[in-house]
Amino acid sequence: MRTDYCGNINADFIGQEVTLCGWVNKRRDLGGVIFLDLRDREGIVQVVYDPDLEEVFAKANSLRSEYCVQITGLVRGRPEGQINQDMSTGEIEILGKALTILNKSAVLPLDWNQENSEEQRLKYRYLDLRRPIMSDRLKFRAKVTSAVRSYLEGDGFLDIETPILTKATPEGARDYLVPSRTHKGEFFALPQSPQLFKQLLMMSGMDRYYQIVKCFRDEDLRADRQPEFTQIDIETTFLDASGVMSITEGLIRDLFQKMLNVDLGEFPHMTFADAMRRFGSDKPDLRNPLELVDVADLVKDVEFKVFAGPANDPKGRVAVIKVPGGAALSRKNIDDYGSFVGIYGAKGLAWMKVNDLSAGIEGLQSPILKFLNEEVAMSIVERTGANDGDIILFGADSANVVTEALGALRLKLGEDLDLLEGEWKPLWVVDFPMFEEVDGHYHALHHPFTAPRDLTASELAADPANALSNAYDMVLNGVELGGGSVRIHDQAMQSEVFRILGISEQEAELKFGFLLEALKFGAPPHAGLAFGLDRLVMLMTGATSIRDVMAFPKTTTAACPLTDAPSEANPEQLKELAIATLVDKKAE
């Protein structure tokens, strides 16, 4: 039906007759000459219809936006002064000779000249995806997945599928359950990740596995979360953490070089402890120059209990952020930031402005100065490196509250005050705690199949609170692109981890008996990493939500306006599955 794509027609085609298919992006009647902007997946080309061909001209005059048409015409250069350098087809136009209306379009429920609600965009997603910005993102995503496959297969990785209908595994979110018709009262779970299967593949001797795979998690949603998302899943045998990090860093560097012509350079490494101490986050955005600075040792003897209390509490923290030029912030600005940190449990936001450093404490301005002597105040200024015109913002509370509140404040200040430096700042975060303690119980910080770093099972049992995991996260611009770890390949170590987590032998056998059995038969050392493909493409395309790089995403309430999913099941289906629902829709 066509000889080429609209966006491919350029000066090389001048003098040729072409046939194109697409949608009417715009129609303009300029003094008896009709101009069409014809659009397809690859771009837009201008088509001109003269009144000489009366029947064709009349048909062109009847066209409206989003009519689906086929045109045939002669490619010619645009007149002098009408070349559009912003379009790949801007040097040429097509003199229309024939026109077929393949399908008319009703008035669109979306207005491309203004912002539409996300609900409307998702309800009419097939129309939303016609927009060049959306189609370009999906084309970009396709090229990314193609480049990933090429890179990994060139490094000896095998693309192996794993089951979608499987058994529930502890990945930190609720499972989506699928009832079994043949085993009434029993359920499959959709995989939160192929974690156990990829480990079993390594035990099978597959050596290097990858998969671009759908994963499912029933969790509260936000801009970078969806109930179904896509992972680039990678696993290897006989490689340590540095080996996996080398391969996966190489993959991301190769992608950025090929797709964006960006050299990310070598990725720096930072420990989890340093990331939390300096940036209040385990995925720090290094484009932001602001850092958290601890000052508890400077204020532990002051009479101001707001500072002295946390400073003398082993579980407390007193830290500050120096904001260059921040002395220009108004009292209302500061109060607003105080309300912001309150979201994270902080009781307030103390501050100190540096107006004239040469004047000592007299050159400082703060409602808390009356509680601080000159030595303490100037020591804080010196430690932060503050200069005239800067402001110092304080956090004093439990360590968790201060870290989280100031970490979030750091990001907000960086955005509000336009402080970000550089376009791309990647890093590796390593040396995560093996466990986190909540209400006296240990929980795996990553997952229960992560190996500890440089510990035997007995050493781990003796001091689990201070154990570090052999795990690593890749972070880019404050977004976790991927995370992985060296896996446990020894049954004694796996059993000890289960014991620390409070998983009994009976429960372990019930949930993971097949894995524990596999560990008996010469399981090799193995390690891997999984990238979030949606997040990666979101970053690379400059989108603000992963929904904008997915063809048919769900809303923030995990619903699909396009298909009205989820929906009620047919009573006969429920009966066949031996399922009864507790929700009375009529009562609602």
GROMACS .gro file of N, CA and C in nm, residues 285-380:
model
  288
  285ASP      N    1   2.131   1.122   4.447
  285ASP     CA    2   2.145   1.195   4.321
  285ASP      C    3   2.271   1.281   4.332
  286LEU      N    4   2.378   1.240   4.268
  286LEU     CA    5   2.506   1.309   4.280
  286LEU      C    6   2.513   1.437   4.199
  287ARG      N    7   2.409   1.468   4.122
  287ARG     CA    8   2.404   1.598   4.055
  287ARG      C    9   2.380   1.709   4.156
  288ASN      N   10   2.325   1.673   4.271
  288ASN     CA   11   2.293   1.768   4.376
  288ASN      C   12   2.415   1.784   4.467
  289PRO      N   13   2.471   1.906   4.478
  289PRO     CA   14   2.594   1.924   4.556
  289PRO      C   15   2.572   1.929   4.707
  290LEU      N   16   2.449   1.938   4.753
  290LEU     CA   17   2.423   1.949   4.896
  290LEU      C   18   2.451   1.816   4.967
  291GLU      N   19   2.507   1.827   5.089
  291GLU     CA   20   2.534   1.708   5.169
  291GLU      C   21   2.491   1.729   5.313
  292LEU      N   22   2.462   1.618   5.379
  292LEU     CA   23   2.433   1.622   5.522
  292LEU      C   24   2.565   1.617   5.598
  293VAL      N   25   2.577   1.700   5.699
  293VAL     CA   26   2.699   1.705   5.781
  293VAL      C   27   2.661   1.683   5.926
  294ASP      N   28   2.726   1.587   5.993
  294ASP     CA   29   2.696   1.558   6.133
  294ASP      C   30   2.763   1.659   6.225
  295VAL      N   31   2.685   1.706   6.324
  295VAL     CA   32   2.738   1.805   6.420
  295VAL      C   33   2.703   1.767   6.563
  296ALA      N   34   2.663   1.641   6.587
  296ALA     CA   35   2.621   1.601   6.722
  296ALA      C   36   2.731   1.624   6.824
  297ASP      N   37   2.857   1.597   6.785
  297ASP     CA   38   2.967   1.613   6.880
  297ASP      C   39   2.987   1.758   6.920
  298LEU      N   40   2.941   1.852   6.836
  298LEU     CA   41   2.957   1.995   6.866
  298LEU      C   42   2.848   2.049   6.958
  299VAL      N   43   2.732   1.980   6.963
  299VAL     CA   44   2.618   2.036   7.037
  299VAL      C   45   2.575   1.948   7.154
  300LYS      N   46   2.652   1.845   7.188
  300LYS     CA   47   2.607   1.753   7.293
  300LYS      C   48   2.608   1.817   7.432
  301ASP      N   49   2.684   1.926   7.447
  301ASP     CA   50   2.691   1.988   7.580
  301ASP      C   51   2.614   2.119   7.588
  302VAL      N   52   2.539   2.157   7.484
  302VAL     CA   53   2.464   2.283   7.488
  302VAL      C   54   2.340   2.264   7.575
  303GLU      N   55   2.283   2.376   7.622
  303GLU     CA   56   2.165   2.369   7.708
  303GLU      C   57   2.037   2.348   7.627
  304PHE      N   58   2.046   2.359   7.497
  304PHE     CA   59   1.932   2.345   7.409
  304PHE      C   60   1.898   2.196   7.394
  305LYS      N   61   1.794   2.150   7.466
  305LYS     CA   62   1.765   2.007   7.471
  305LYS      C   63   1.724   1.950   7.336
  306VAL      N   64   1.670   2.036   7.248
  306VAL     CA   65   1.632   1.990   7.115
  306VAL      C   66   1.753   1.932   7.042
  307PHE      N   67   1.872   1.992   7.069
  307PHE     CA   68   1.996   1.943   7.009
  307PHE      C   69   2.067   1.843   7.101
  308ALA      N   70   2.077   1.878   7.228
  308ALA     CA   71   2.155   1.796   7.322
  308ALA      C   72   2.095   1.657   7.341
  309GLY      N   73   1.961   1.647   7.340
  309GLY     CA   74   1.896   1.518   7.360
  309GLY      C   75   1.937   1.417   7.253
  310PRO      N   76   1.910   1.443   7.125
  310PRO     CA   77   1.952   1.349   7.020
  310PRO      C   78   2.104   1.333   7.012
  311ALA      N   79   2.179   1.442   7.045
  311ALA     CA   80   2.325   1.434   7.036
  311ALA      C   81   2.383   1.336   7.135
  312ASN      N   82   2.315   1.314   7.245
  312ASN     CA   83   2.364   1.222   7.347
  312ASN      C   84   2.291   1.087   7.345
  313ASP      N   85   2.203   1.069   7.249
  313ASP     CA   86   2.129   0.944   7.235
  313ASP      C   87   2.198   0.858   7.129
  314PRO      N   88   2.239   0.734   7.162
  314PRO     CA   89   2.305   0.648   7.062
  314PRO      C   90   2.222   0.627   6.936
  315LYS      N   91   2.090   0.641   6.949
  315LYS     CA   92   2.002   0.623   6.833
  315LYS      C   93   1.958   0.757   6.774
  316GLY      N   94   2.019   0.866   6.824
  316GLY     CA   95   1.982   0.998   6.775
  316GLY      C   96   2.081   1.050   6.672
  317ARG      N   97   2.047   1.162   6.612
  317ARG     CA   98   2.136   1.225   6.515
  317ARG      C   99   2.108   1.374   6.510
  318VAL      N  100   2.214   1.453   6.501
  318VAL     CA  101   2.202   1.597   6.474
  318VAL      C  102   2.286   1.624   6.351
  319ALA      N  103   2.224   1.672   6.246
  319ALA     CA  104   2.294   1.696   6.120
  319ALA      C  105   2.244   1.825   6.057
  320VAL      N  106   2.323   1.879   5.966
  320VAL     CA  107   2.288   2.006   5.902
  320VAL      C  108   2.310   1.995   5.752
  321ILE      N  109   2.245   2.086   5.680
  321ILE     CA  110   2.270   2.105   5.536
  321ILE      C  111   2.305   2.251   5.515
  322LYS      N  112   2.421   2.275   5.453
  322LYS     CA  113   2.457   2.411   5.414
  322LYS      C  114   2.405   2.437   5.274
  323VAL      N  115   2.329   2.547   5.261
  323VAL     CA  116   2.270   2.581   5.131
  323VAL      C  117   2.338   2.708   5.079
  324PRO      N  118   2.422   2.698   4.977
  324PRO     CA  119   2.487   2.819   4.923
  324PRO      C  120   2.384   2.921   4.874
  325GLY      N  121   2.401   3.045   4.916
  325GLY     CA  122   2.309   3.150   4.875
  325GLY      C  123   2.175   3.145   4.945
  326GLY      N  124   2.161   3.051   5.040
  326GLY     CA  125   2.031   3.030   5.104
  326GLY      C  126   1.989   3.138   5.201
  327ALA      N  127   2.079   3.229   5.235
  327ALA     CA  128   2.041   3.338   5.325
  327ALA      C  129   1.934   3.427   5.263
  328ALA      N  130   1.918   3.416   5.131
  328ALA     CA  131   1.815   3.496   5.063
  328ALA      C  132   1.675   3.438   5.082
  329LEU      N  133   1.666   3.317   5.140
  329LEU     CA  134   1.535   3.257   5.163
  329LEU      C  135   1.456   3.340   5.263
  330SER      N  136   1.328   3.362   5.235
  330SER     CA  137   1.243   3.437   5.326
  330SER      C  138   1.200   3.349   5.443
  331ARG      N  139   1.144   3.412   5.545
  331ARG     CA  140   1.095   3.335   5.660
  331ARG      C  141   0.984   3.239   5.617
  332LYS      N  142   0.901   3.283   5.521
  332LYS     CA  143   0.795   3.196   5.471
  332LYS      C  144   0.856   3.075   5.400
  333ASN      N  145   0.962   3.098   5.319
  333ASN     CA  146   1.028   2.986   5.253
  333ASN      C  147   1.076   2.883   5.356
  334ILE      N  148   1.138   2.933   5.461
  334ILE     CA  149   1.193   2.844   5.565
  334ILE      C  150   1.080   2.770   5.636
  335ASP      N  151   0.972   2.843   5.665
  335ASP     CA  152   0.857   2.778   5.731
  335ASP      C  153   0.797   2.669   5.641
  336ASP      N  154   0.793   2.695   5.512
  336ASP     CA  155   0.741   2.594   5.419
  336ASP      C  156   0.830   2.469   5.418
  337TYR      N  157   0.961   2.491   5.425
  337TYR     CA  158   1.051   2.375   5.432
  337TYR      C  159   1.036   2.303   5.565
  338GLY      N  160   1.005   2.377   5.669
  338GLY     CA  161   0.978   2.315   5.798
  338GLY      C  162   0.856   2.226   5.793
  339SER      N  163   0.753   2.271   5.722
  339SER     CA  164   0.633   2.188   5.704
  339SER      C  165   0.665   2.066   5.620
  340PHE      N  166   0.753   2.084   5.522
  340PHE     CA  167   0.790   1.972   5.435
  340PHE      C  168   0.858   1.861   5.513
  341VAL      N  169   0.955   1.895   5.598
  341VAL     CA  170   1.025   1.789   5.672
  341VAL      C  171   0.932   1.725   5.775
  342GLY      N  172   0.825   1.798   5.813
  342GLY     CA  173   0.728   1.740   5.904
  342GLY      C  174   0.660   1.617   5.848
  343ILE      N  175   0.653   1.609   5.714
  343ILE     CA  176   0.596   1.491   5.648
  343ILE      C  177   0.674   1.366   5.688
  344TYR      N  178   0.802   1.382   5.716
  344TYR     CA  179   0.891   1.270   5.745
  344TYR      C  180   0.913   1.252   5.895
  345GLY      N  181   0.832   1.318   5.976
  345GLY     CA  182   0.838   1.300   6.120
  345GLY      C  183   0.921   1.402   6.195
  346ALA      N  184   0.987   1.494   6.125
  346ALA     CA  185   1.067   1.597   6.192
  346ALA      C  186   0.974   1.696   6.263
  347LYS      N  187   1.016   1.742   6.380
  347LYS     CA  188   0.932   1.831   6.460
  347LYS      C  189   0.951   1.978   6.424
  348GLY      N  190   1.048   2.007   6.341
  348GLY     CA  191   1.072   2.145   6.301
  348GLY      C  192   1.201   2.155   6.223
  349LEU      N  193   1.235   2.277   6.182
  349LEU     CA  194   1.356   2.299   6.104
  349LEU      C  195   1.426   2.424   6.157
  350ALA      N  196   1.529   2.401   6.240
  350ALA     CA  197   1.608   2.514   6.289
  350ALA      C  198   1.699   2.564   6.177
  351TRP      N  199   1.737   2.693   6.183
  351TRP     CA  200   1.818   2.750   6.076
  351TRP      C  201   1.915   2.854   6.129
  352MET      N  202   2.018   2.880   6.051
  352MET     CA  203   2.117   2.981   6.085
  352MET      C  204   2.168   3.043   5.955
  353LYS      N  205   2.152   3.175   5.942
  353LYS     CA  206   2.200   3.246   5.824
  353LYS      C  207   2.338   3.306   5.853
  354VAL      N  208   2.424   3.299   5.752
  354VAL     CA  209   2.557   3.360   5.763
  354VAL      C  210   2.555   3.490   5.682
  355ASN      N  211   2.547   3.601   5.755
  355ASN     CA  212   2.541   3.732   5.689
  355ASN      C  213   2.679   3.796   5.671
  356ASP      N  214   2.763   3.782   5.778
  356ASP     CA  215   2.897   3.843   5.773
  356ASP      C  216   2.991   3.757   5.856
  357LEU      N  217   3.062   3.670   5.790
  357LEU     CA  218   3.147   3.574   5.860
  357LEU      C  219   3.257   3.644   5.938
  358SER      N  220   3.306   3.757   5.888
  358SER     CA  221   3.416   3.827   5.955
  358SER      C  222   3.374   3.883   6.090
  359ALA      N  223   3.242   3.896   6.112
  359ALA     CA  224   3.193   3.953   6.238
  359ALA      C  225   3.170   3.847   6.345
  360GLY      N  226   3.208   3.724   6.318
  360GLY     CA  227   3.190   3.619   6.417
  360GLY      C  228   3.044   3.592   6.440
  361ILE      N  229   3.009   3.562   6.566
  361ILE     CA  230   2.870   3.526   6.596
  361ILE      C  231   2.775   3.642   6.571
  362GLU      N  232   2.828   3.766   6.574
  362GLU     CA  233   2.745   3.883   6.546
  362GLU      C  234   2.701   3.887   6.400
  363GLY      N  235   2.774   3.817   6.316
  363GLY     CA  236   2.738   3.813   6.174
  363GLY      C  237   2.643   3.700   6.138
  364LEU      N  238   2.600   3.626   6.240
  364LEU     CA  239   2.506   3.517   6.218
  364LEU      C  240   2.366   3.559   6.259
  365GLN      N  241   2.266   3.499   6.199
  365GLN     CA  242   2.127   3.531   6.229
  365GLN      C  243   2.048   3.403   6.247
  366SER      N  244   1.988   3.384   6.367
  366SER     CA  245   1.911   3.263   6.393
  366SER      C  246   1.839   3.276   6.526
  367PRO      N  247   1.716   3.223   6.535
  367PRO     CA  248   1.645   3.224   6.663
  367PRO      C  249   1.706   3.129   6.766
  368ILE      N  250   1.798   3.040   6.723
  368ILE     CA  251   1.858   2.946   6.819
  368ILE      C  252   1.994   2.993   6.869
  369LEU      N  253   2.042   3.107   6.823
  369LEU     CA  254   2.175   3.154   6.863
  369LEU      C  255   2.183   3.176   7.014
  370LYS      N  256   2.070   3.212   7.076
  370LYS     CA  257   2.072   3.238   7.221
  370LYS      C  258   2.103   3.112   7.300
  371PHE      N  259   2.089   2.994   7.235
  371PHE     CA  260   2.118   2.867   7.303
  371PHE      C  261   2.259   2.818   7.274
  372LEU      N  262   2.330   2.887   7.185
  372LEU     CA  263   2.463   2.841   7.143
  372LEU      C  264   2.566   2.946   7.179
  373ASN      N  265   2.680   2.904   7.232
  373ASN     CA  266   2.787   3.001   7.254
  373ASN      C  267   2.862   3.022   7.123
  374GLU      N  268   2.951   3.119   7.121
  374GLU     CA  269   3.020   3.155   6.997
  374GLU      C  270   3.105   3.040   6.946
  375GLU      N  271   3.170   2.967   7.038
  375GLU     CA  272   3.257   2.858   6.995
  375GLU      C  273   3.178   2.751   6.920
  376VAL      N  274   3.062   2.714   6.974
  376VAL     CA  275   2.979   2.612   6.909
  376VAL      C  276   2.928   2.662   6.775
  377ALA      N  277   2.875   2.784   6.774
  377ALA     CA  278   2.817   2.839   6.651
  377ALA      C  279   2.922   2.848   6.541
  378MET      N  280   3.039   2.899   6.574
  378MET     CA  281   3.143   2.916   6.471
  378MET      C  282   3.203   2.781   6.429
  379SER      N  283   3.202   2.683   6.521
  379SER     CA  284   3.249   2.549   6.486
  379SER      C  285   3.156   2.484   6.383
  380ILE      N  286   3.026   2.508   6.399
  380ILE     CA  287   2.929   2.456   6.302
  380ILE      C  288   2.951   2.520   6.166
   0.00000   0.00000   0.00000
